[in-house]
mmCIF file of C-alpha atoms in Angstrom:
data_model
loop_
_atom_site.group_PDB
_atom_site.id
_atom_site.type_symbol
_atom_site.label_atom_id
_atom_site.label_comp_id
_atom_site.label_asym_id
_atom_site.label_seq_id
_atom_site.Cartn_x
_atom_site.Cartn_y
_atom_site.Cartn_z
ATOM 1 C CA UNK A 986 0.184 -0.168 0.272
ATOM 2 C CA UNK A 987 1.389 3.177 -0.629
ATOM 3 C CA UNK A 988 1.353 6.189 1.898
ATOM 4 C CA UNK A 989 -0.267 9.053 0.831
ATOM 5 C CA UNK A 990 1.779 11.896 1.589
ATOM 6 C CA UNK A 991 -1.017 14.761 1.719
ATOM 7 C CA UNK A 992 -4.489 14.184 3.391
ATOM 8 C CA UNK A 993 -7.421 14.034 1.906
ATOM 9 C CA UNK A 994 -10.321 16.454 1.659
ATOM 10 C CA UNK A 995 -12.493 14.303 3.666
ATOM 11 C CA UNK A 996 -9.748 13.197 6.058
ATOM 12 C CA UNK A 997 -8.715 16.360 6.714
ATOM 13 C CA UNK A 998 -12.508 17.545 7.543
ATOM 14 C CA UNK A 999 -12.803 14.168 10.179
ATOM 15 C CA UNK A 1000 -9.497 15.184 11.981
ATOM 16 C CA UNK A 1001 -11.187 18.518 12.422
ATOM 17 C CA UNK A 1002 -14.012 17.264 13.561
ATOM 18 C CA UNK A 1003 -13.012 15.482 16.637
ATOM 19 C CA UNK A 1004 -10.773 17.855 17.054
ATOM 20 C CA UNK A 1005 -13.620 20.581 17.572
ATOM 21 C CA UNK A 1006 -15.899 17.400 19.644
ATOM 22 C CA UNK A 1007 -13.544 16.727 21.980
ATOM 23 C CA UNK A 1008 -12.189 20.686 22.629
ATOM 24 C CA UNK A 1009 -16.210 21.112 23.126
ATOM 25 C CA UNK A 1010 -16.531 18.278 25.331
ATOM 26 C CA UNK A 1011 -13.378 19.526 27.328
ATOM 27 C CA UNK A 1012 -14.908 22.874 27.955
ATOM 28 C CA UNK A 1013 -18.708 21.724 28.912
ATOM 29 C CA UNK A 1014 -16.997 19.424 31.331
ATOM 30 C CA UNK A 1015 -14.773 22.654 32.737
ATOM 31 C CA UNK A 1016 -17.022 24.685 33.475
ATOM 32 C CA UNK A 1017 -19.801 22.303 34.546
ATOM 33 C CA UNK A 1018 -16.456 20.964 37.035
ATOM 34 C CA UNK A 1019 -15.964 25.162 37.734
ATOM 35 C CA UNK A 1020 -19.396 25.937 37.965
#
């Protein structure tokens, strides 16, 4: 299998979605914990 040197658009969108979800969960958890 050849390794791709660059992310495809779909892979990039998936990574952004996962990171965004984790960040959102972290913010909510921290605000609930401190509040």
